[in-house]
Coordinates of C-alpha atoms in Angstrom, one line a residue:
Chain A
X19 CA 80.5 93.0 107.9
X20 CA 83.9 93.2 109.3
X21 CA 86.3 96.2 108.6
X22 CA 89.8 96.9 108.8
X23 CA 91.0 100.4 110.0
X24 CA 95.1 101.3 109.2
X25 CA 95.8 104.0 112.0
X26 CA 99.7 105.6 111.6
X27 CA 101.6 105.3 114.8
X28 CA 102.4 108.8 116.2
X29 CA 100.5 112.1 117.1
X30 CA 98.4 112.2 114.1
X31 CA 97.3 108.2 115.1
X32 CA 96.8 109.1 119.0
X33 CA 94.2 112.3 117.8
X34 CA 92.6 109.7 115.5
X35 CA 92.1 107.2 118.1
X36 CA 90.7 109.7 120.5
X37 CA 88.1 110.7 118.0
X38 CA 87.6 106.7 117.6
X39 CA 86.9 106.2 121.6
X40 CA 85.3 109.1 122.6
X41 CA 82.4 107.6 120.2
X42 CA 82.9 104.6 121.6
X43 CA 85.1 102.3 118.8
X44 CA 88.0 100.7 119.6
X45 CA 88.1 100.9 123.0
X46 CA 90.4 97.8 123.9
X47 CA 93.3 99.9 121.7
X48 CA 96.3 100.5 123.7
X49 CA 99.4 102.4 122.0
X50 CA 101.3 102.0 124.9
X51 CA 101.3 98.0 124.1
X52 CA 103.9 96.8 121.9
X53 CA 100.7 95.1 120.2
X54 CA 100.0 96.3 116.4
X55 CA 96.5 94.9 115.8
X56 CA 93.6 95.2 117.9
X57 CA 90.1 94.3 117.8
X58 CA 86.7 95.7 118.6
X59 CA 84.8 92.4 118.9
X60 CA 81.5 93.7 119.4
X61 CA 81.8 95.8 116.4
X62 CA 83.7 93.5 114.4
X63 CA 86.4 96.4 113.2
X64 CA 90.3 95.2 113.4
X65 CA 92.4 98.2 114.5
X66 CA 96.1 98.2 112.8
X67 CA 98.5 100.7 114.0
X68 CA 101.6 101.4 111.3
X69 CA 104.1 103.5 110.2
X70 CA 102.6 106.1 108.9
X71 CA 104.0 106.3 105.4
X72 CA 103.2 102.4 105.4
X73 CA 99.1 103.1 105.6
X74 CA 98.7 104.1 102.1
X75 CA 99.8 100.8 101.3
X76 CA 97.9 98.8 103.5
X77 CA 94.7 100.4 101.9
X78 CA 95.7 100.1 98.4
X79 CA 96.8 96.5 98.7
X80 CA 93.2 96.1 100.2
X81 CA 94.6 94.0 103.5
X82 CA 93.2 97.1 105.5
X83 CA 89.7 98.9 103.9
X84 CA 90.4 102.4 105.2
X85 CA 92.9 104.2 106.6
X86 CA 94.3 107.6 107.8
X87 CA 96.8 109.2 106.3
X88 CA 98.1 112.7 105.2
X89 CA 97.9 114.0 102.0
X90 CA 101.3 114.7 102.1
X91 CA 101.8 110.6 101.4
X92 CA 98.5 110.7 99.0
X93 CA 100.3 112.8 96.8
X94 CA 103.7 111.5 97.3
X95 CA 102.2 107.8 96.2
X96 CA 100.1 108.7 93.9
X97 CA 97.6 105.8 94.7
X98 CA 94.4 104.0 92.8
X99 CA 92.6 104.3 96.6
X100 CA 89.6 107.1 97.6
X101 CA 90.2 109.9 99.3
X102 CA 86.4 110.4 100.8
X103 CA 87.0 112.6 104.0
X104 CA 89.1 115.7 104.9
X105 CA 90.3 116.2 108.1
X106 CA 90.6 118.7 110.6
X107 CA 93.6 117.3 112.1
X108 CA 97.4 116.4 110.6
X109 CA 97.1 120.3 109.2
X110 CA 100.7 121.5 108.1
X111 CA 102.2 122.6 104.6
X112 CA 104.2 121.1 102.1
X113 CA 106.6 124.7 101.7
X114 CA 110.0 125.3 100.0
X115 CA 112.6 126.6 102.3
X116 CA 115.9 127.4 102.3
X117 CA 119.2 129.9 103.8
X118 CA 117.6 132.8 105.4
X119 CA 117.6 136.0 102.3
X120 CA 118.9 133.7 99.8
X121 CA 115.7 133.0 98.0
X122 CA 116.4 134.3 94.7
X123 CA 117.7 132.0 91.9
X124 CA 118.7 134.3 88.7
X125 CA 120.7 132.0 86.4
X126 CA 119.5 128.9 84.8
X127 CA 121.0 126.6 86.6
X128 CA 119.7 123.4 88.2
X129 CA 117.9 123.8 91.9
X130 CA 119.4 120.7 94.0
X131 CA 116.4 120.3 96.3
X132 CA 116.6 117.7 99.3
X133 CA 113.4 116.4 100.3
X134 CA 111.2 112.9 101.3
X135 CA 108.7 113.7 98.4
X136 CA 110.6 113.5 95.4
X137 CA 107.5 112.8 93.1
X138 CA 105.9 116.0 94.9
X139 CA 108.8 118.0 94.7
X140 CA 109.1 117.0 90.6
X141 CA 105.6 117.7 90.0
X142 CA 105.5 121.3 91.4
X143 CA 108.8 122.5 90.2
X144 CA 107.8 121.4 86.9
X145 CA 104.4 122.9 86.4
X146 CA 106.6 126.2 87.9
X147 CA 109.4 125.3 84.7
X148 CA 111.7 125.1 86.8
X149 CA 114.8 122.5 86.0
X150 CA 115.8 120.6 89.7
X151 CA 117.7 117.9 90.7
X152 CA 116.2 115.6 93.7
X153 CA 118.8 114.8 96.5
X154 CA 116.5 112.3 98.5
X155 CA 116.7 112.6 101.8
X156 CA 115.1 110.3 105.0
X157 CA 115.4 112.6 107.7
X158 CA 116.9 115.6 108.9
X159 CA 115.9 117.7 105.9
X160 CA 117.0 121.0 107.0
X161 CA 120.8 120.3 107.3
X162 CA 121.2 120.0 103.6
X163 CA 121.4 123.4 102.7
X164 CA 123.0 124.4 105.6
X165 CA 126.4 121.9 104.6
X166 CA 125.8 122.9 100.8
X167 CA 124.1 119.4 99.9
X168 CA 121.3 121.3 98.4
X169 CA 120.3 124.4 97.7
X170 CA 116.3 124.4 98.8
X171 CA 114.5 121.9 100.8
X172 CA 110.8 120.8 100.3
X173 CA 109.5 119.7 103.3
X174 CA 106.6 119.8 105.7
X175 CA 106.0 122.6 108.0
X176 CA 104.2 122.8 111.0
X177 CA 105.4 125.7 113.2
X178 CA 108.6 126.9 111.5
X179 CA 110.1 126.3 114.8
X180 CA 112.8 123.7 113.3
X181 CA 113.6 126.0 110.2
X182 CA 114.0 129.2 112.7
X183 CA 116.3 127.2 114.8
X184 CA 118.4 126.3 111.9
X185 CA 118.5 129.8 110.2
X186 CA 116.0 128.8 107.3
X187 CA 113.1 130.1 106.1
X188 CA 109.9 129.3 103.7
X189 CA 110.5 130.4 100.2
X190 CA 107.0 129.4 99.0
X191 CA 104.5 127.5 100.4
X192 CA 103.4 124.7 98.2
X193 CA 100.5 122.7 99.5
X194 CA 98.0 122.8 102.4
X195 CA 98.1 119.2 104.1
X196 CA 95.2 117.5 106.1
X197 CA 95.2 113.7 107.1
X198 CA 92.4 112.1 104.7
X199 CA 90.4 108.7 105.8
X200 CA 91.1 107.1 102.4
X201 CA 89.6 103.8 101.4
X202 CA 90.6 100.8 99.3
X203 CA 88.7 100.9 96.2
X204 CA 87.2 97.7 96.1
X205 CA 86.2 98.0 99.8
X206 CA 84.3 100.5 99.2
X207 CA 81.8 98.8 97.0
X208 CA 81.5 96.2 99.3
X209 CA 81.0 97.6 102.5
X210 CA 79.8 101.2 101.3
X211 CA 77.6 101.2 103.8
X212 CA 79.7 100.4 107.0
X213 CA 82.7 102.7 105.2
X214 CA 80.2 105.5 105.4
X215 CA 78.6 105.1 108.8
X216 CA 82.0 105.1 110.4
X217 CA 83.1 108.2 108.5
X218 CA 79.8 109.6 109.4
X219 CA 80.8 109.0 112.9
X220 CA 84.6 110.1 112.6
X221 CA 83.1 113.7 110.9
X222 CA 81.0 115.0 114.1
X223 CA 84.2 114.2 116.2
X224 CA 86.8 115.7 113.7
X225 CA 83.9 119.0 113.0
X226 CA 84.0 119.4 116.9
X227 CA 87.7 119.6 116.9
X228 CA 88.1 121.8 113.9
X229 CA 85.8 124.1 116.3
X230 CA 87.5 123.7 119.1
X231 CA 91.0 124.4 117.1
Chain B
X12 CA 112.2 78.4 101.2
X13 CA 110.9 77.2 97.9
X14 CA 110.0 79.1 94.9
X15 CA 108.0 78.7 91.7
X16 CA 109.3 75.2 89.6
X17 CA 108.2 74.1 86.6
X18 CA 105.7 71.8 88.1
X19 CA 103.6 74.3 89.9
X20 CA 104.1 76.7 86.3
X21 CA 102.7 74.2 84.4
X22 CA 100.1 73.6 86.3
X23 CA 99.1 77.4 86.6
X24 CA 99.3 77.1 82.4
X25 CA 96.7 73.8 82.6
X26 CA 94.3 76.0 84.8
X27 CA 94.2 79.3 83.1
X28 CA 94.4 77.2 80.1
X29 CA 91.0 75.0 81.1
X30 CA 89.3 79.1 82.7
X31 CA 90.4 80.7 79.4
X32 CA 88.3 77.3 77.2
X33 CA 85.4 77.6 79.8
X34 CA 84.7 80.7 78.9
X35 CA 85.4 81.0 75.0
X36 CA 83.3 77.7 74.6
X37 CA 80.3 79.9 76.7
X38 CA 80.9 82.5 74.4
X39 CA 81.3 80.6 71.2
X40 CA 77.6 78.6 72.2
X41 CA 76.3 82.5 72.6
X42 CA 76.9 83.1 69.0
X43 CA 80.3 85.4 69.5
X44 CA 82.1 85.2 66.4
X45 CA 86.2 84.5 68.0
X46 CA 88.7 87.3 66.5
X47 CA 92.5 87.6 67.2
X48 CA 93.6 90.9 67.8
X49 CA 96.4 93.0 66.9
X50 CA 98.9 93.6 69.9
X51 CA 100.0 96.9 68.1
X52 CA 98.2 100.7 68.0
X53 CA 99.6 103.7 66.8
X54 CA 100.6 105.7 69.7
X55 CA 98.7 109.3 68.7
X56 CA 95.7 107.4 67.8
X57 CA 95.5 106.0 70.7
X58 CA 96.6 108.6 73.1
X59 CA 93.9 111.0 70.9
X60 CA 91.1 108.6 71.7
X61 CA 91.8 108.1 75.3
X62 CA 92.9 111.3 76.9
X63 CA 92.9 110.1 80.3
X64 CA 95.2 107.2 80.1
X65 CA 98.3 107.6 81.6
X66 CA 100.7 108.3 78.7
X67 CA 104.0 107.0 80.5
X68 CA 102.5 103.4 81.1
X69 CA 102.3 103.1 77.4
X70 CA 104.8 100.8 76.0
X71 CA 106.5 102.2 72.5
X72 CA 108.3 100.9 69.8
X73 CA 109.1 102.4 66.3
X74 CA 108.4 100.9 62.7
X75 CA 110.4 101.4 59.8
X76 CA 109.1 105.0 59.0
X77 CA 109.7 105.8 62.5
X78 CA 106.5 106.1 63.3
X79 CA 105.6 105.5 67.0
X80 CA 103.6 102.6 68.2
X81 CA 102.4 100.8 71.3
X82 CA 101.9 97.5 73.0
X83 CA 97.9 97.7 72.9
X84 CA 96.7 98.4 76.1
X85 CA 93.4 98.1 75.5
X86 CA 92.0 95.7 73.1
X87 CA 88.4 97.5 71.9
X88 CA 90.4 100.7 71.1
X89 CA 92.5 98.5 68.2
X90 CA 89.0 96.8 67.1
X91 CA 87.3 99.7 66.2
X92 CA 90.0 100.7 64.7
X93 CA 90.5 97.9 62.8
X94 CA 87.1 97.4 61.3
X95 CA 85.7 101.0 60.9
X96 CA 87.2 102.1 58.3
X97 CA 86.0 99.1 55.8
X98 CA 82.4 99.0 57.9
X99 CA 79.4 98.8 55.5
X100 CA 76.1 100.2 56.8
X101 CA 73.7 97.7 58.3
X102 CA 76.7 95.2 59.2
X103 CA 76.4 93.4 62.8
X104 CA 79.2 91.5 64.6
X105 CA 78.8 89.8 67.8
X106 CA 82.5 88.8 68.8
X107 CA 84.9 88.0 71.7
X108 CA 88.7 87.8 71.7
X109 CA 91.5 86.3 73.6
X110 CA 94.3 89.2 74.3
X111 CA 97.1 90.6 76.1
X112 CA 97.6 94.2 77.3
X113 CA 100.8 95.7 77.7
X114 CA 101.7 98.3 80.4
X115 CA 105.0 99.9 82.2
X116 CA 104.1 99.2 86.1
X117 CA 107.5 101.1 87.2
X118 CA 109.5 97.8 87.5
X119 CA 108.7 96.1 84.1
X120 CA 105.9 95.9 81.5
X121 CA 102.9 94.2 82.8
X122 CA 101.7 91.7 80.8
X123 CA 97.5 91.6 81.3
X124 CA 95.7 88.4 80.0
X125 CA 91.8 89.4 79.0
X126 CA 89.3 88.1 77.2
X127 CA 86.7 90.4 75.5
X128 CA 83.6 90.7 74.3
X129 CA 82.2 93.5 71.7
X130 CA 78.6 93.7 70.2
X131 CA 78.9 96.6 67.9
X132 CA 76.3 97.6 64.9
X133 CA 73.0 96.4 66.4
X134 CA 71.3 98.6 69.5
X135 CA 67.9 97.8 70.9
X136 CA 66.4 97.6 74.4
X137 CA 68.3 93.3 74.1
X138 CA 71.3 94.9 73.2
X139 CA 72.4 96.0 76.8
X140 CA 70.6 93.7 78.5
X141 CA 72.4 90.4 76.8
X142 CA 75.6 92.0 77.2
X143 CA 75.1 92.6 80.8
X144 CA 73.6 89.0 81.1
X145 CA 76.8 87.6 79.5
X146 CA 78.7 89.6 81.9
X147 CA 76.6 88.2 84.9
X148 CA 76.3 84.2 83.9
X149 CA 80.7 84.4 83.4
X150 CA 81.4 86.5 87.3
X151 CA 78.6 84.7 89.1
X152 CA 79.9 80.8 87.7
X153 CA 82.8 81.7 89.3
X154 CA 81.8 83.6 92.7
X155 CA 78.5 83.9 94.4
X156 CA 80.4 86.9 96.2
X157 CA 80.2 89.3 93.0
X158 CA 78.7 93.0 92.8
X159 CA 78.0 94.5 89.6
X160 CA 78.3 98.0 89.1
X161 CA 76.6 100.3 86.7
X162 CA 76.5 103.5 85.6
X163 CA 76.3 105.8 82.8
X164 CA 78.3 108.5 81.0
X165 CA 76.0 110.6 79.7
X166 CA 75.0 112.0 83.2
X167 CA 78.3 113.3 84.1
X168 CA 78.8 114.1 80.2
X169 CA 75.7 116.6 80.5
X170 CA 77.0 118.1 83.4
X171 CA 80.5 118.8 82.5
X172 CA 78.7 120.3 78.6
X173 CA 76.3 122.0 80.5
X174 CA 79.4 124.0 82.7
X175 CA 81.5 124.0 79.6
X176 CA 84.8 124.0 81.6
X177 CA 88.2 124.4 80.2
X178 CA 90.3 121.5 79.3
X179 CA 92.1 122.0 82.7
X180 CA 89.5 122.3 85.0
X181 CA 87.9 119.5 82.9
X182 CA 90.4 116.9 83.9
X183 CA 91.1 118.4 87.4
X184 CA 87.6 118.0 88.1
X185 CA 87.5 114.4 86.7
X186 CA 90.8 113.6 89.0
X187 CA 89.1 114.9 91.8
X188 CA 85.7 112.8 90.7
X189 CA 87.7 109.8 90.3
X190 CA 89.0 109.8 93.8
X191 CA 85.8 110.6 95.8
X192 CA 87.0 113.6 97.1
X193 CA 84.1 115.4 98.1
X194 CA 85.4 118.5 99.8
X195 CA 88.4 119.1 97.2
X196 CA 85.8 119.5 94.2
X197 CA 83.8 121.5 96.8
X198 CA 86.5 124.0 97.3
X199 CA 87.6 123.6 93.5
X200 CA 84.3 124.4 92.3
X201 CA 84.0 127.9 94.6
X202 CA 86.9 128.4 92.4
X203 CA 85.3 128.7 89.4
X204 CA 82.3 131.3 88.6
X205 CA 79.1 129.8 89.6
X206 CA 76.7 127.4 87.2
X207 CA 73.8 125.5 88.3
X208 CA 75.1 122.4 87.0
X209 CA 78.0 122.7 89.5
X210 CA 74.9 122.2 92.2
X211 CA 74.6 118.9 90.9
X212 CA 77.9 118.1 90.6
X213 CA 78.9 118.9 94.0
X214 CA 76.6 116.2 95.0
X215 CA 77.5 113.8 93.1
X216 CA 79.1 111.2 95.3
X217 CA 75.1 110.9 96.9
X218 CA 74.1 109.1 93.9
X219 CA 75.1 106.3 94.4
X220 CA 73.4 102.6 95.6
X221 CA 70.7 101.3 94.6
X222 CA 68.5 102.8 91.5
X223 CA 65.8 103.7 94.0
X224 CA 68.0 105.6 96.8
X225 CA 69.3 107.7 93.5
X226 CA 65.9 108.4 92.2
X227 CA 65.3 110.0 95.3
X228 CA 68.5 111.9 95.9
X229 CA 67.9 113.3 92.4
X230 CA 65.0 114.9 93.5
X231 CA 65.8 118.5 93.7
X232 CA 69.0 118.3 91.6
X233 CA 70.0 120.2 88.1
X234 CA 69.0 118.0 85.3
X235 CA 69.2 118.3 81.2
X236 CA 68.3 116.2 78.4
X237 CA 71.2 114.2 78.7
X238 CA 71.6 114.1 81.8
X239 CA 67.8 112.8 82.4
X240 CA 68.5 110.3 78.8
X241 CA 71.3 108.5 81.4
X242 CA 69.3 107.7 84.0
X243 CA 66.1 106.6 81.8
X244 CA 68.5 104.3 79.8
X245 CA 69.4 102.8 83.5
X246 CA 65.9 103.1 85.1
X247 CA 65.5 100.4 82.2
X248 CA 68.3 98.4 82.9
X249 CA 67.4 98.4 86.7
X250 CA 63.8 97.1 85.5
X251 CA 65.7 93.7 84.1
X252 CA 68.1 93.6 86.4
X253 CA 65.9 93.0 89.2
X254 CA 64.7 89.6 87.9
X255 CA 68.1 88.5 87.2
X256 CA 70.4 89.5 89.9
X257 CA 70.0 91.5 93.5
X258 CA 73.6 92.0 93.5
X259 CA 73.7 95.0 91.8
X260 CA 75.1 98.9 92.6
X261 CA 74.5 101.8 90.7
X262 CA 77.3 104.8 90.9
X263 CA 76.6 108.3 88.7
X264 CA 80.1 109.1 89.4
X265 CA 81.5 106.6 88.1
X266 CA 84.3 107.6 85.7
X267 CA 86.4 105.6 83.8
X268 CA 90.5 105.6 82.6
X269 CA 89.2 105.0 78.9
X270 CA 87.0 108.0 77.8
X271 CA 85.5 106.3 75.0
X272 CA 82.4 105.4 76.4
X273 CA 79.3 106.7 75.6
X274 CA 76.4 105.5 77.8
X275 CA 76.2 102.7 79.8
X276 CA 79.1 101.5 81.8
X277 CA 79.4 98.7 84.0
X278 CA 81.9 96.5 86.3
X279 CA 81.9 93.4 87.9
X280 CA 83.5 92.8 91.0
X281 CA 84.0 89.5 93.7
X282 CA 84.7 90.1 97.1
X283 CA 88.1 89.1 98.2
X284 CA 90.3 90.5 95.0
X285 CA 91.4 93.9 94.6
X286 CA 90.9 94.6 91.1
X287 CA 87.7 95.0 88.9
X288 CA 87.3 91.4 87.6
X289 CA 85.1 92.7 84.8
X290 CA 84.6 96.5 82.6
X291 CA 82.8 97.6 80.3
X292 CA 80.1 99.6 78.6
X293 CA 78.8 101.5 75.7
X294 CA 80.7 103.1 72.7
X295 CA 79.0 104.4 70.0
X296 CA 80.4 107.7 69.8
X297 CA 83.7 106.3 69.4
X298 CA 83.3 105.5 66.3
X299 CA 82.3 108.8 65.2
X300 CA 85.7 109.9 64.2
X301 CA 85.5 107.4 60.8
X302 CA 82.1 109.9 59.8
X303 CA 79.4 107.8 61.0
X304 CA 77.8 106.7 64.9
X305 CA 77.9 103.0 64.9
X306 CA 76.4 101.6 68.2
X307 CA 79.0 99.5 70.3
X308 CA 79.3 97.7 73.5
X309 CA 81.5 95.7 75.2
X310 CA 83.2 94.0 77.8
X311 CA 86.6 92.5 79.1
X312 CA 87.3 89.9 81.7
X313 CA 90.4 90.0 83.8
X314 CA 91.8 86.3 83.7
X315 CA 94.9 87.1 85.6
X316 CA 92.8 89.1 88.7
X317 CA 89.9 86.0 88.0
X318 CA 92.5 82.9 88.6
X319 CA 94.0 84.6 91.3
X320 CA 90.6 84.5 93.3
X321 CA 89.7 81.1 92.0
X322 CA 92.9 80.0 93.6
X323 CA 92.2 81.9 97.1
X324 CA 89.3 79.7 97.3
X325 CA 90.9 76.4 96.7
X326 CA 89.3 75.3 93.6

């Protein structure tokens, strides 16, 4: 039965694909090629390299049966889809950061926290009782409290390089974030099987990683 | 480009008009009894029943005494409701309904055609097994390409008693169950001081497939009286479902948005739409709250997710 893999363009993708070739899938996919869908013939699996926040979608909508993303986005979308394997790759945090020593917040007064996971950001600063307002951001996240947009940012953090360089730090860190292979939920019962031999497959590659790393 | 005219509307109304008469005159020949439901519920009785439903998606509106309501969005909640507080002992209805459920989808209120089907006040060994035959003889006229899936509450109900979580980790736990995540309820569970139940429930997502492959992944595994009452109640539907259908799963995690079910639980899918074309199961503790267990079962049909895959294929 044929399947349909969503891979997201970028570093997280290129590991993925590695893991997919080095066990022998997907050879003929080339992410130097302007091409965005790409097929393993023999195994009958269609490859389709997106942007990664577009994945999620893909698999929800069912038009791909799994897919890789990172939990970041999971949580972000808040999507009806399985999340059936963790990751050893993609790992970062989901922190709040902001102006080096200027962490404490005594009055009552609304946070203004720029971010590109507003439902994430709502979520935790609520369960925390915290009152925020969202200043939604696409990029560039860690100017906005440097120019006074915002007070904190809630972003991803990898290294803390970029924060360092720009005279922030973490505040808190929020959540630990892993890409997931998710899978539409109607796939699933369809093609358990063939869902579960590939993640099967993916697992001893991403274990041997996690070893390695 | 051209969009949607009144042509191609009325034309959609003529089909889902002719789908919506197929099956009500199936139903009506089965000896269902045809009821109109309410579209209203009161909001806490609703929201007290079903814990799990996502409170937001509700659609309110107030009565006179400012009492909160909603557009129903789900039909079998507003039935029992309906009839139990009038039910007289020994009383057996065998009926199906035409309906709409109402739900906030972020950009509007969905409107959800359905058509149902309840058998409640009569349980024997025929009772499940007609009401999962009804189920099969309306997916499979439509589809050959249809999986039906079936499960049952009580298993997971005997686990969760047996490691008598908190209301938290209760509906973490079912979160995490819901989405397959295996590792997450791992780590989650290590969490939480250790039960033998959670042995069981940490392998959970293995018990799935066919009633055989379960059998043997059971072997081994934490069981109680409950748990072991689940999987002889489908150990008996597995025995008549082999001489009606092969296309059949069986999924011990399988946990539902309405938390009224009690038993048995089933869905119908066909290959090629992205929604469960059919749900349903059994209720009988849901009626509980009016002071007496009445058996219940029941099933609704998607007609807006059916059409849509009767269309892909050009009929």
């Amino acid at each position: 039965m044929s399947l349909t893999i969503a891979i997201p363009k970028g570093r997280l993708g290129s590991q993925a694909i590695d893991m997919f070739k080095s066990s022998g899938i997907g050879e003929s996919i080339d992410e130097n090629s302007r091409k965005l869908v790409f097929k393993d013939e023999k195994l009958d699996i269609t490859f389709l390299l997106l942007k990664n926040s577009d994945v999620i979608t893909y698999v929800e909508s069912g038009v791909a049966d799994i897919g890789i993303s990172g939990k970041d986005m999971i949580m972000e979308n808040g999507s009806d889809i399985y999340e059936l394997y963790k990751m050893n790759i993609g790992k970062c945090k989901l922190s709040v950061a902001g102006i080096k020593g200027r962490k404490i917040f005594k009055d009552d007064t609304i946070i203004k926290v720029a971010t590109k996971f507003p439902e994430t950001a709502k979520k935790y600063f609520s369960s925390k009782g915290q009152k925020i307002k969202i200043i939604k951001l696409n990029g560039s996240i860690e100017l906005a409290p440097l120019l006074g947009l915002s007070d904190v940012i809630v972003d991803i953090v990898e290294t803390g390089n970029t924060l360092v360089a720009n005279g922030l730090e973490v505040f808190e860190d929020m959540y630990n974030i892993n890409a997931m292979i998710i899978s539409n939920r109607i796939s699933y019962k369809f093609k358990r099987k063939e869902i579960k031999d590939i993640i099967e497959i993916i697992r001893k590659e991403d274990e041997c990683y996690g070893k390695n790393n | 480009m051209k969009f949607l005219n009144i042509e191609d509307e009325m034309d959609f109304f003529q089909k889902m008009f002719i789908l919506r008469k197929e099956i009500e005159n199936f139903l009506f020949e089965e000896g269902y009894m045809n009821i109109e439901p309410s579209i209203f519920e009161g909001y806490d009785e609703f929201t007290g029943v079903n814990s799990r439903i996502d409170k937001k998606s509700t659609v309110k509106l107030l009565d006179n005494n400012s009492e909160i309501l909603i557009l129903s969005p789900d039909i079998t909640t507003g039935i029992v409701n309906k009839f139990m507080p009038r039910w007289e002992i020994g009383t057996k209805l065998k009926m199906f309904y035409y309906g709409k459920t109402y739900k906030h989808n972020g950009i509007g209120i969905k409107e959800n055609r359905e058509m149902g089907v309840e058998i409640i006040g009569e349980k024997n060994q025929n009772t499940d097994e007609n009401i999962l035959n009804t189920a099969i003889t309306i997916i499979s006229k439509y589809s050959d390409k249809y999986l039906i899936e079936i499960g049952n509450s009580k298993f997971l109900k005997g686990i969760m008693q047996a490691c008598s979580f908190n209301k938290e980790d209760y509906e973490n736990i079912l979160d995490l169950l819901y989405l397959k995540n295996k590792q997450e309820l791992k780590e989650y569970l290590s969490r939480l001081p250790y039960k033998e139940p959670m042995s069981t429930l940490v392998n959970i997502f293995d018990l799935e497939g066919s009633f055989d492959e379960i059998l043997n992944q059971l072997e081994g595994l934490y069981l109680n009286d409950l748990m072991n009452e689940g999987i002889e109640e489908l150990r008996n539907i597995d025995k008549y479902m082999k001489n009606v259908t092969d296309k059949v799963t069986y999924d011990l995690s399988l946990v539902s948005e309405l938390s009224y079910y009690d038993g048995v639980i089933f869905r119908g899918y066909i290959d090629g739409s992205n929604k469960e074309i059919i749900k349903g199961g059994r209720y009988d503790s849901f009626t509980q709250q009016y002071g007496y267990k009445i058996p219940a079962i029941g099933f609704t049909v998607e007609l807006d997710e059916l059409i849509k895959v009767l269309y892909k294929e050009g009929q």
